[in-house]
PDB file of C-alpha atoms in Angstrom:
ATOM      1  CA  MET B   1     -25.139  -3.737  10.269  1.00 38.00           C
ATOM      2  CA  ILE B   2     -22.659  -6.670  10.614  1.00 41.00           C
ATOM      3  CA  LEU B   3     -23.518  -9.336   7.877  1.00 38.00           C
ATOM      4  CA  SER B   4     -23.711 -13.024   8.999  1.00 39.00           C
ATOM      5  CA  ALA B   5     -20.657 -14.896   8.139  1.00 39.00           C
ATOM      6  CA  PRO B   6     -20.506 -16.397   4.828  1.00 37.00           C
ATOM      7  CA  ALA B   7     -21.830 -20.084   4.245  1.00 38.00           C
ATOM      8  CA  ALA B   8     -19.381 -22.825   4.219  1.00 36.00           C
ATOM      9  CA  GLY B   9     -17.461 -23.151   1.200  1.00 36.00           C
ATOM     10  CA  SER B  10     -18.141 -19.777  -0.200  1.00 34.00           C
ATOM     11  CA  PHE B  11     -15.738 -18.491  -2.689  1.00 34.00           C
ATOM     12  CA  PHE B  12     -14.798 -14.676  -3.200  1.00 34.00           C
ATOM     13  CA  VAL B  13     -14.192 -13.594  -6.569  1.00 37.00           C
ATOM     14  CA  ARG B  14     -11.418 -11.214  -6.898  1.00 40.00           C
ATOM     15  CA  THR B  15     -12.753  -8.146  -8.728  1.00 36.00           C
ATOM     16  CA  PRO B  16     -10.938  -4.775  -9.342  1.00 36.00           C
ATOM     17  CA  ALA B  17     -13.967  -3.114  -7.296  1.00 33.00           C
ATOM     18  CA  MET B  18     -13.206  -4.962  -4.223  1.00 48.00           C
ATOM     19  CA  GLU B  19      -9.964  -3.561  -2.971  1.00 91.00           C
ATOM     20  CA  LEU B  20      -8.850  -4.602   0.417  1.00 97.00           C
ATOM     21  CA  GLN B  21      -6.163  -2.064   1.424  1.00 97.00           C
ATOM     22  CA  LEU B  22      -5.272   1.848   1.053  1.00 97.00           C
ATOM     23  CA  SER B  23      -2.201   1.205  -1.179  1.00 94.00           C
ATOM     24  CA  HIS B  24      -1.344   4.794  -1.637  1.00 95.00           C
ATOM     25  CA  LEU B  25      -0.459   4.937   2.144  1.00 96.00           C
ATOM     26  CA  HIS B  26       1.963   2.132   2.130  1.00 96.00           C
ATOM     27  CA  ARG B  27       5.026   3.939   0.984  1.00 96.00           C
ATOM     28  CA  HIS B  28       4.660   6.167   4.042  1.00 97.00           C
ATOM     29  CA  PHE B  29       4.607   3.040   6.279  1.00 97.00           C
ATOM     30  CA  ASP B  30       7.419   1.568   4.620  1.00 96.00           C
ATOM     31  CA  ARG B  31       9.539   4.597   5.378  1.00 96.00           C
ATOM     32  CA  LEU B  32       8.578   4.675   9.108  1.00 97.00           C
ATOM     33  CA  GLN B  33       9.334   0.888   9.202  1.00 97.00           C
ATOM     34  CA  GLN B  34      13.204   1.635   8.469  1.00 95.00           C
ATOM     35  CA  GLN B  35      12.975   3.977  11.270  1.00 96.00           C
ATOM     36  CA  TYR B  36      11.078   2.285  13.890  1.00 97.00           C
ATOM     37  CA  GLY B  37      10.600  -1.369  12.877  1.00 97.00           C
ATOM     38  CA  CYS B  38      12.894  -4.194  12.481  1.00 96.00           C
ATOM     39  CA  PRO B  39      14.815  -3.578   9.303  1.00 92.00           C
ATOM     40  CA  ASP B  40      14.715  -7.241   8.082  1.00 95.00           C
ATOM     41  CA  LEU B  41      10.867  -7.101   7.989  1.00 97.00           C
ATOM     42  CA  ASP B  42       8.193  -5.382   6.197  1.00 97.00           C
ATOM     43  CA  SER B  43       5.435  -3.314   7.552  1.00 97.00           C
ATOM     44  CA  ILE B  44       1.818  -4.672   8.014  1.00 98.00           C
ATOM     45  CA  TYR B  45      -0.910  -2.575   6.583  1.00 98.00           C
ATOM     46  CA  GLY B  46      -4.676  -2.204   7.539  1.00 98.00           C
ATOM     47  CA  ALA B  47      -7.046  -4.637   5.473  1.00 98.00           C
ATOM     48  CA  GLY B  48     -10.641  -5.295   5.033  1.00 98.00           C
ATOM     49  CA  CYS B  49     -13.596  -3.252   3.843  1.00 98.00           C
ATOM     50  CA  ILE B  50     -12.320   0.151   2.698  1.00 98.00           C
ATOM     51  CA  ASP B  51     -15.714   1.642   1.851  1.00 97.00           C
ATOM     52  CA  LYS B  52     -17.776   2.820   4.864  1.00 97.00           C
ATOM     53  CA  PRO B  53     -17.148  -0.416   7.045  1.00 98.00           C
ATOM     54  CA  ASP B  54     -19.439  -1.114  10.155  1.00 97.00           C
ATOM     55  CA  LEU B  55     -16.413  -1.508  12.302  1.00 97.00           C
ATOM     56  CA  CYS B  56     -12.870  -0.474  12.115  1.00 98.00           C
ATOM     57  CA  LEU B  57     -10.851  -2.300  14.772  1.00 98.00           C
ATOM     58  CA  ILE B  58      -7.530  -0.845  16.024  1.00 98.00           C
ATOM     59  CA  PHE B  59      -4.590  -3.021  17.581  1.00 98.00           C
ATOM     60  CA  MET B  60      -1.407  -2.117  18.604  1.00 97.00           C
ATOM     61  CA  ASN B  61       1.431  -3.198  16.331  1.00 97.00           C
ATOM     62  CA  PRO B  62       2.547  -6.131  14.345  1.00 97.00           C
ATOM     63  CA  THR B  63       5.413  -8.721  15.256  1.00 96.00           C
ATOM     64  CA  GLY B  64       7.414 -11.006  13.180  1.00 95.00           C
ATOM     65  CA  ARG B  65       5.201 -13.747  14.176  1.00 95.00           C
ATOM     66  CA  ASN B  66       3.145 -12.317  11.230  1.00 97.00           C
ATOM     67  CA  ILE B  67       4.226 -14.490   8.223  1.00 97.00           C
ATOM     68  CA  ALA B  68       3.373 -11.643   5.950  1.00 97.00           C
ATOM     69  CA  ALA B  69       6.320  -9.450   7.370  1.00 97.00           C
ATOM     70  CA  ASP B  70       8.866 -11.840   5.730  1.00 97.00           C
ATOM     71  CA  ARG B  71      10.211 -10.101   2.539  1.00 94.00           C
ATOM     72  CA  HIS B  72       9.660 -13.304   0.714  1.00 94.00           C
ATOM     73  CA  TRP B  73       5.806 -13.059   1.128  1.00 96.00           C
ATOM     74  CA  LYS B  74       4.334 -11.803  -1.969  1.00 93.00           C
ATOM     75  CA  GLY B  75       0.699 -11.714  -0.739  1.00 94.00           C
ATOM     76  CA  LEU B  76      -1.488  -9.640   1.486  1.00 96.00           C
ATOM     77  CA  LYS B  77       0.556  -7.839   4.276  1.00 97.00           C
ATOM     78  CA  ALA B  78      -2.430  -7.727   6.692  1.00 98.00           C
ATOM     79  CA  PRO B  79      -2.614  -8.187  10.332  1.00 98.00           C
ATOM     80  CA  TRP B  80      -2.506 -11.397  12.364  1.00 98.00           C
ATOM     81  CA  LEU B  81      -1.514 -13.663   9.198  1.00 98.00           C
ATOM     82  CA  GLY B  82       0.122 -16.894  10.246  1.00 97.00           C
ATOM     83  CA  THR B  83      -1.252 -16.538  13.976  1.00 96.00           C
ATOM     84  CA  LYS B  84      -4.243 -18.127  15.907  1.00 93.00           C
ATOM     85  CA  ASN B  85      -5.830 -16.451  18.677  1.00 92.00           C
ATOM     86  CA  SER B  86      -6.835 -13.002  17.332  1.00 94.00           C
ATOM     87  CA  TRP B  87      -9.004 -15.096  14.711  1.00 98.00           C
ATOM     88  CA  LYS B  88     -11.156 -16.350  17.710  1.00 97.00           C
ATOM     89  CA  LEU B  89     -12.272 -12.514  18.552  1.00 97.00           C
ATOM     90  CA  PHE B  90     -13.323 -11.986  14.728  1.00 98.00           C
ATOM     91  CA  GLN B  91     -15.473 -15.191  14.685  1.00 98.00           C
ATOM     92  CA  GLY B  92     -16.744 -14.223  18.103  1.00 98.00           C
ATOM     93  CA  ILE B  93     -18.214 -10.974  16.901  1.00 98.00           C
ATOM     94  CA  GLY B  94     -19.540 -12.184  13.538  1.00 97.00           C
ATOM     95  CA  ILE B  95     -17.226 -11.034  11.007  1.00 98.00           C
ATOM     96  CA  LEU B  96     -15.430 -14.452  10.166  1.00 98.00           C
ATOM     97  CA  SER B  97     -17.280 -17.909   9.778  1.00 98.00           C
ATOM     98  CA  GLN B  98     -16.914 -20.825  12.129  1.00 97.00           C
ATOM     99  CA  GLN B  99     -15.564 -23.038   9.258  1.00 98.00           C
ATOM    100  CA  THR B 100     -12.846 -20.366   8.352  1.00 98.00           C
ATOM    101  CA  LEU B 101     -11.834 -20.183  12.220  1.00 98.00           C
ATOM    102  CA  ALA B 102     -11.401 -24.073  11.942  1.00 98.00           C
ATOM    103  CA  GLU B 103      -9.052 -24.117   8.889  1.00 97.00           C
ATOM    104  CA  ILE B 104      -7.009 -21.356  10.592  1.00 97.00           C
ATOM    105  CA  GLN B 105      -6.738 -23.216  13.721  1.00 97.00           C
ATOM    106  CA  SER B 106      -5.654 -26.418  11.786  1.00 97.00           C
ATOM    107  CA  LYS B 107      -2.704 -24.603  10.119  1.00 96.00           C
ATOM    108  CA  LYS B 108       0.774 -24.098  11.298  1.00 94.00           C
ATOM    109  CA  PRO B 109       2.371 -21.040  10.063  1.00 92.00           C
ATOM    110  CA  ALA B 110       4.236 -22.746   7.309  1.00 92.00           C
ATOM    111  CA  ASP B 111       1.037 -24.040   5.860  1.00 95.00           C
ATOM    112  CA  TRP B 112      -0.419 -20.471   4.937  1.00 96.00           C
ATOM    113  CA  ASP B 113      -0.226 -19.117   1.641  1.00 96.00           C
ATOM    114  CA  GLU B 114      -1.136 -16.113  -0.066  1.00 96.00           C
ATOM    115  CA  ASP B 115      -4.459 -17.217  -1.345  1.00 96.00           C
ATOM    116  CA  PHE B 116      -5.761 -18.233   2.032  1.00 97.00           C
ATOM    117  CA  ALA B 117      -4.496 -14.933   3.557  1.00 97.00           C
ATOM    118  CA  GLU B 118      -6.667 -13.181   0.766  1.00 97.00           C
ATOM    119  CA  LYS B 119      -9.523 -15.372   1.150  1.00 97.00           C
ATOM    120  CA  ILE B 120      -9.832 -14.466   4.982  1.00 98.00           C
ATOM    121  CA  TYR B 121      -9.879 -10.898   4.362  1.00 98.00           C
ATOM    122  CA  ARG B 122     -12.321 -10.991   1.781  1.00 98.00           C
ATOM    123  CA  GLU B 123     -14.556 -12.677   4.258  1.00 98.00           C
ATOM    124  CA  ILE B 124     -13.795  -9.892   6.767  1.00 98.00           C
ATOM    125  CA  ALA B 125     -14.388  -7.151   3.990  1.00 98.00           C
ATOM    126  CA  ALA B 126     -17.847  -8.900   2.791  1.00 97.00           C
ATOM    127  CA  ASN B 127     -18.782  -8.656   6.564  1.00 97.00           C
ATOM    128  CA  LYS B 128     -18.138  -4.844   6.596  1.00 97.00           C
ATOM    129  CA  ALA B 129     -14.980  -4.640   8.822  1.00 98.00           C
ATOM    130  CA  TYR B 130     -11.583  -3.174   8.735  1.00 98.00           C
ATOM    131  CA  VAL B 131      -8.855  -4.376  10.614  1.00 98.00           C
ATOM    132  CA  THR B 132      -5.665  -2.293  11.177  1.00 98.00           C
ATOM    133  CA  ASN B 133      -2.920  -1.367  13.932  1.00 98.00           C
ATOM    134  CA  LEU B 134      -2.093   1.996  15.505  1.00 98.00           C
ATOM    135  CA  GLY B 135       1.457   1.446  14.354  1.00 97.00           C
ATOM    136  CA  LYS B 136       2.547  -0.446  11.355  1.00 97.00           C
ATOM    137  CA  CYS B 137       6.078  -0.797  12.679  1.00 96.00           C
ATOM    138  CA  THR B 138       6.872  -4.661  12.513  1.00 97.00           C
ATOM    139  CA  GLN B 139       9.077  -5.642  15.556  1.00 96.00           C
ATOM    140  CA  SER B 140      10.938  -8.845  15.954  1.00 94.00           C
ATOM    141  CA  ASP B 141       9.257  -9.735  19.117  1.00 92.00           C
ATOM    142  CA  ALA B 142       6.421  -8.529  21.419  1.00 90.00           C
ATOM    143  CA  SER B 143       8.654  -5.950  23.102  1.00 90.00           C
ATOM    144  CA  PRO B 144       6.444  -2.706  24.247  1.00 91.00           C
ATOM    145  CA  VAL B 145       6.405   0.011  21.734  1.00 94.00           C
ATOM    146  CA  SER B 146       6.878   3.619  23.163  1.00 96.00           C
ATOM    147  CA  ASN B 147       4.199   6.209  22.828  1.00 97.00           C
ATOM    148  CA  THR B 148       7.063   8.202  21.124  1.00 97.00           C
ATOM    149  CA  VAL B 149       6.964   5.795  18.222  1.00 97.00           C
ATOM    150  CA  PHE B 150       3.153   5.180  18.019  1.00 97.00           C
ATOM    151  CA  LYS B 151       2.833   9.141  17.759  1.00 97.00           C
ATOM    152  CA  GLN B 152       4.536   9.087  14.631  1.00 97.00           C
ATOM    153  CA  TYR B 153       1.757   6.946  12.956  1.00 97.00           C
ATOM    154  CA  LEU B 154      -1.144   8.855  14.332  1.00 98.00           C
ATOM    155  CA  THR B 155      -1.596  11.496  11.356  1.00 97.00           C
ATOM    156  CA  LEU B 156      -1.591   8.485   9.018  1.00 97.00           C
ATOM    157  CA  LEU B 157      -3.866   6.400  11.004  1.00 98.00           C
ATOM    158  CA  GLU B 158      -6.418   9.416  10.955  1.00 98.00           C
ATOM    159  CA  GLN B 159      -5.734   9.357   7.097  1.00 97.00           C
ATOM    160  CA  GLU B 160      -7.005   5.738   6.930  1.00 98.00           C
ATOM    161  CA  ILE B 161      -9.893   6.463   8.915  1.00 98.00           C
ATOM    162  CA  ASP B 162     -11.174   9.587   7.234  1.00 97.00           C
ATOM    163  CA  GLN B 163     -10.836   7.696   3.862  1.00 97.00           C
ATOM    164  CA  ILE B 164     -12.647   4.591   4.920  1.00 98.00           C
ATOM    165  CA  ARG B 165     -15.198   6.414   6.962  1.00 98.00           C
ATOM    166  CA  PRO B 166     -16.266   3.560   9.335  1.00 98.00           C
ATOM    167  CA  GLN B 167     -19.561   3.579  11.310  1.00 96.00           C
ATOM    168  CA  THR B 168     -18.079   2.386  14.613  1.00 97.00           C
ATOM    169  CA  VAL B 169     -14.157   2.590  15.759  1.00 98.00           C
ATOM    170  CA  ILE B 170     -12.723  -0.292  18.152  1.00 98.00           C
ATOM    171  CA  THR B 171      -9.744   0.645  20.104  1.00 98.00           C
ATOM    172  CA  PHE B 172      -8.016  -2.207  21.869  1.00 98.00           C
ATOM    173  CA  GLY B 173      -6.253  -1.428  25.298  1.00 97.00           C
ATOM    174  CA  ASN B 174      -5.381   1.734  27.487  1.00 97.00           C
ATOM    175  CA  GLN B 175      -2.454   2.548  25.340  1.00 97.00           C
ATOM    176  CA  VAL B 176      -4.030   2.594  21.912  1.00 98.00           C
ATOM    177  CA  SER B 177      -7.176   4.231  23.154  1.00 98.00           C
ATOM    178  CA  SER B 178      -5.460   6.930  24.963  1.00 98.00           C
ATOM    179  CA  LEU B 179      -3.191   7.811  21.869  1.00 98.00           C
ATOM    180  CA  PHE B 180      -5.860   7.628  19.513  1.00 98.00           C
ATOM    181  CA  LEU B 181      -8.242   9.755  21.459  1.00 98.00           C
ATOM    182  CA  ASN B 182      -5.529  12.106  22.769  1.00 97.00           C
ATOM    183  CA  GLN B 183      -6.931  11.845  26.256  1.00 97.00           C
ATOM    184  CA  PRO B 184      -6.308   9.399  29.041  1.00 97.00           C
ATOM    185  CA  VAL B 185      -8.502   6.256  28.937  1.00 97.00           C
ATOM    186  CA  CYS B 186      -9.039   3.414  31.217  1.00 97.00           C
ATOM    187  CA  VAL B 187     -10.964   0.586  29.581  1.00 97.00           C
ATOM    188  CA  SER B 188     -12.296  -0.876  32.661  1.00 95.00           C
ATOM    189  CA  GLN B 189     -13.869   2.302  33.581  1.00 95.00           C
ATOM    190  CA  GLN B 190     -15.414   3.248  30.202  1.00 92.00           C
ATOM    191  CA  ARG B 191     -16.635   0.070  28.802  1.00 93.00           C
ATOM    192  CA  ARG B 192     -19.249   0.287  26.138  1.00 94.00           C
ATOM    193  CA  THR B 193     -18.886   4.245  26.307  1.00 94.00           C
ATOM    194  CA  ALA B 194     -18.656   6.047  22.968  1.00 96.00           C
ATOM    195  CA  ILE B 195     -15.929   8.693  22.944  1.00 97.00           C
ATOM    196  CA  LYS B 196     -16.154  11.272  20.098  1.00 97.00           C
ATOM    197  CA  LYS B 197     -13.243  11.590  17.666  1.00 97.00           C
ATOM    198  CA  THR B 198     -13.305  14.267  15.063  1.00 97.00           C
ATOM    199  CA  ILE B 199     -11.278  13.910  11.844  1.00 98.00           C
ATOM    200  CA  ASN B 200     -11.490  16.294   9.088  1.00 96.00           C
ATOM    201  CA  ASN B 201     -14.840  17.680  10.528  1.00 96.00           C
ATOM    202  CA  ARG B 202     -16.362  14.190  10.648  1.00 97.00           C
ATOM    203  CA  SER B 203     -17.262  12.770  14.006  1.00 97.00           C
ATOM    204  CA  TYR B 204     -16.740   9.180  14.908  1.00 97.00           C
ATOM    205  CA  ASP B 205     -17.864   7.124  17.691  1.00 97.00           C
ATOM    206  CA  VAL B 206     -14.767   5.334  19.236  1.00 98.00           C
ATOM    207  CA  PHE B 207     -15.089   2.587  21.814  1.00 98.00           C
ATOM    208  CA  PRO B 208     -12.301   1.479  23.950  1.00 98.00           C
ATOM    209  CA  VAL B 209     -12.268  -2.358  24.505  1.00 98.00           C
ATOM    210  CA  PHE B 210      -9.876  -4.606  26.396  1.00 97.00           C
ATOM    211  CA  TYR B 211      -6.949  -5.729  24.430  1.00 96.00           C
ATOM    212  CA  PRO B 212      -7.668  -9.606  23.584  1.00 95.00           C
ATOM    213  CA  VAL B 213      -4.706 -11.054  22.586  1.00 90.00           C
ATOM    214  CA  GLY B 214      -1.189 -11.861  23.558  1.00 85.00           C
ATOM    215  CA  GLN B 215      -0.806 -11.317  27.304  1.00 82.00           C
ATOM    216  CA  GLY B 216      -4.552  -9.821  27.045  1.00 84.00           C
ATOM    217  CA  MET B 217      -6.091 -13.397  26.170  1.00 91.00           C
ATOM    218  CA  ARG B 218      -7.680 -13.499  29.389  1.00 93.00           C
ATOM    219  CA  ASN B 219      -9.839 -10.606  28.213  1.00 95.00           C
ATOM    220  CA  LEU B 220     -10.910 -12.267  25.101  1.00 97.00           C
ATOM    221  CA  GLY B 221     -14.635 -13.203  26.218  1.00 96.00           C
ATOM    222  CA  THR B 222     -15.036  -9.857  27.776  1.00 97.00           C
ATOM    223  CA  ALA B 223     -13.949  -8.061  24.443  1.00 97.00           C
ATOM    224  CA  ILE B 224     -16.281 -10.195  22.516  1.00 97.00           C
ATOM    225  CA  GLU B 225     -19.238  -9.480  24.818  1.00 97.00           C
ATOM    226  CA  ASP B 226     -18.708  -5.728  24.494  1.00 97.00           C
ATOM    227  CA  ILE B 227     -18.461  -5.535  20.847  1.00 97.00           C
ATOM    228  CA  ARG B 228     -21.367  -7.763  20.183  1.00 97.00           C
ATOM    229  CA  PHE B 229     -23.318  -5.471  22.701  1.00 96.00           C
ATOM    230  CA  LEU B 230     -22.247  -2.396  20.521  1.00 94.00           C
ATOM    231  CA  ILE B 231     -23.093  -4.146  17.329  1.00 92.00           C
ATOM    232  CA  GLU B 232     -26.625  -4.965  18.637  1.00 90.00           C
ATOM    233  CA  LYS B 233     -27.167  -1.646  19.909  1.00 85.00           C
ATOM    234  CA  ARG B 234     -26.452   0.057  16.517  1.00 80.00           C
ATOM    235  CA  ARG B 235     -28.872  -2.392  14.654  1.00 75.00           C
TER     236      ARG B 235
END
């Protein structure tokens, strides 16, 4: 089950056993970045609990707003770093503390550093969640990415899922859900409904949820409600 958020002032000790990313996949994502992403930016990889998380959250693709996409950034290259709105979702579903959310909201992108980014993802990992994107190809802006490009990442995403083996997979939005499940998905008609996905003879429950950031910010409350409903149902 999802653990309660860490107490205020909690400190995560870095240990070799607590890895946050599947680093052996990164070179494959980097090669695709040169083909499909902005050549001046780095790939952004999945991060969090990589050993049987309760939740795996799959978003769309990163943009240059993520400060970790800058080639001078030497820390964790993980989703949503340097941004604000997505973390409201994470706090709302119980994988991020209110104190950490307040710290995030108080920072400008230039205020972020590698230690703070790692602290956030260690908290997410401690709460048994993993955050990734279907496409790791960082774009300079939020222009739409075609299905053709996203499909280049599907095999690698399946490898991610197969290696971390989450209990529940959340896919955000119609496009991501349809591509990952290889069938048409309309989130508004399939809310809180599990769709089975088999990877290497293992079956996963996949729940399509409204996209909650960017132009989908109006769906944030609904996305939180649906994910919390699924969490409670599985306890």
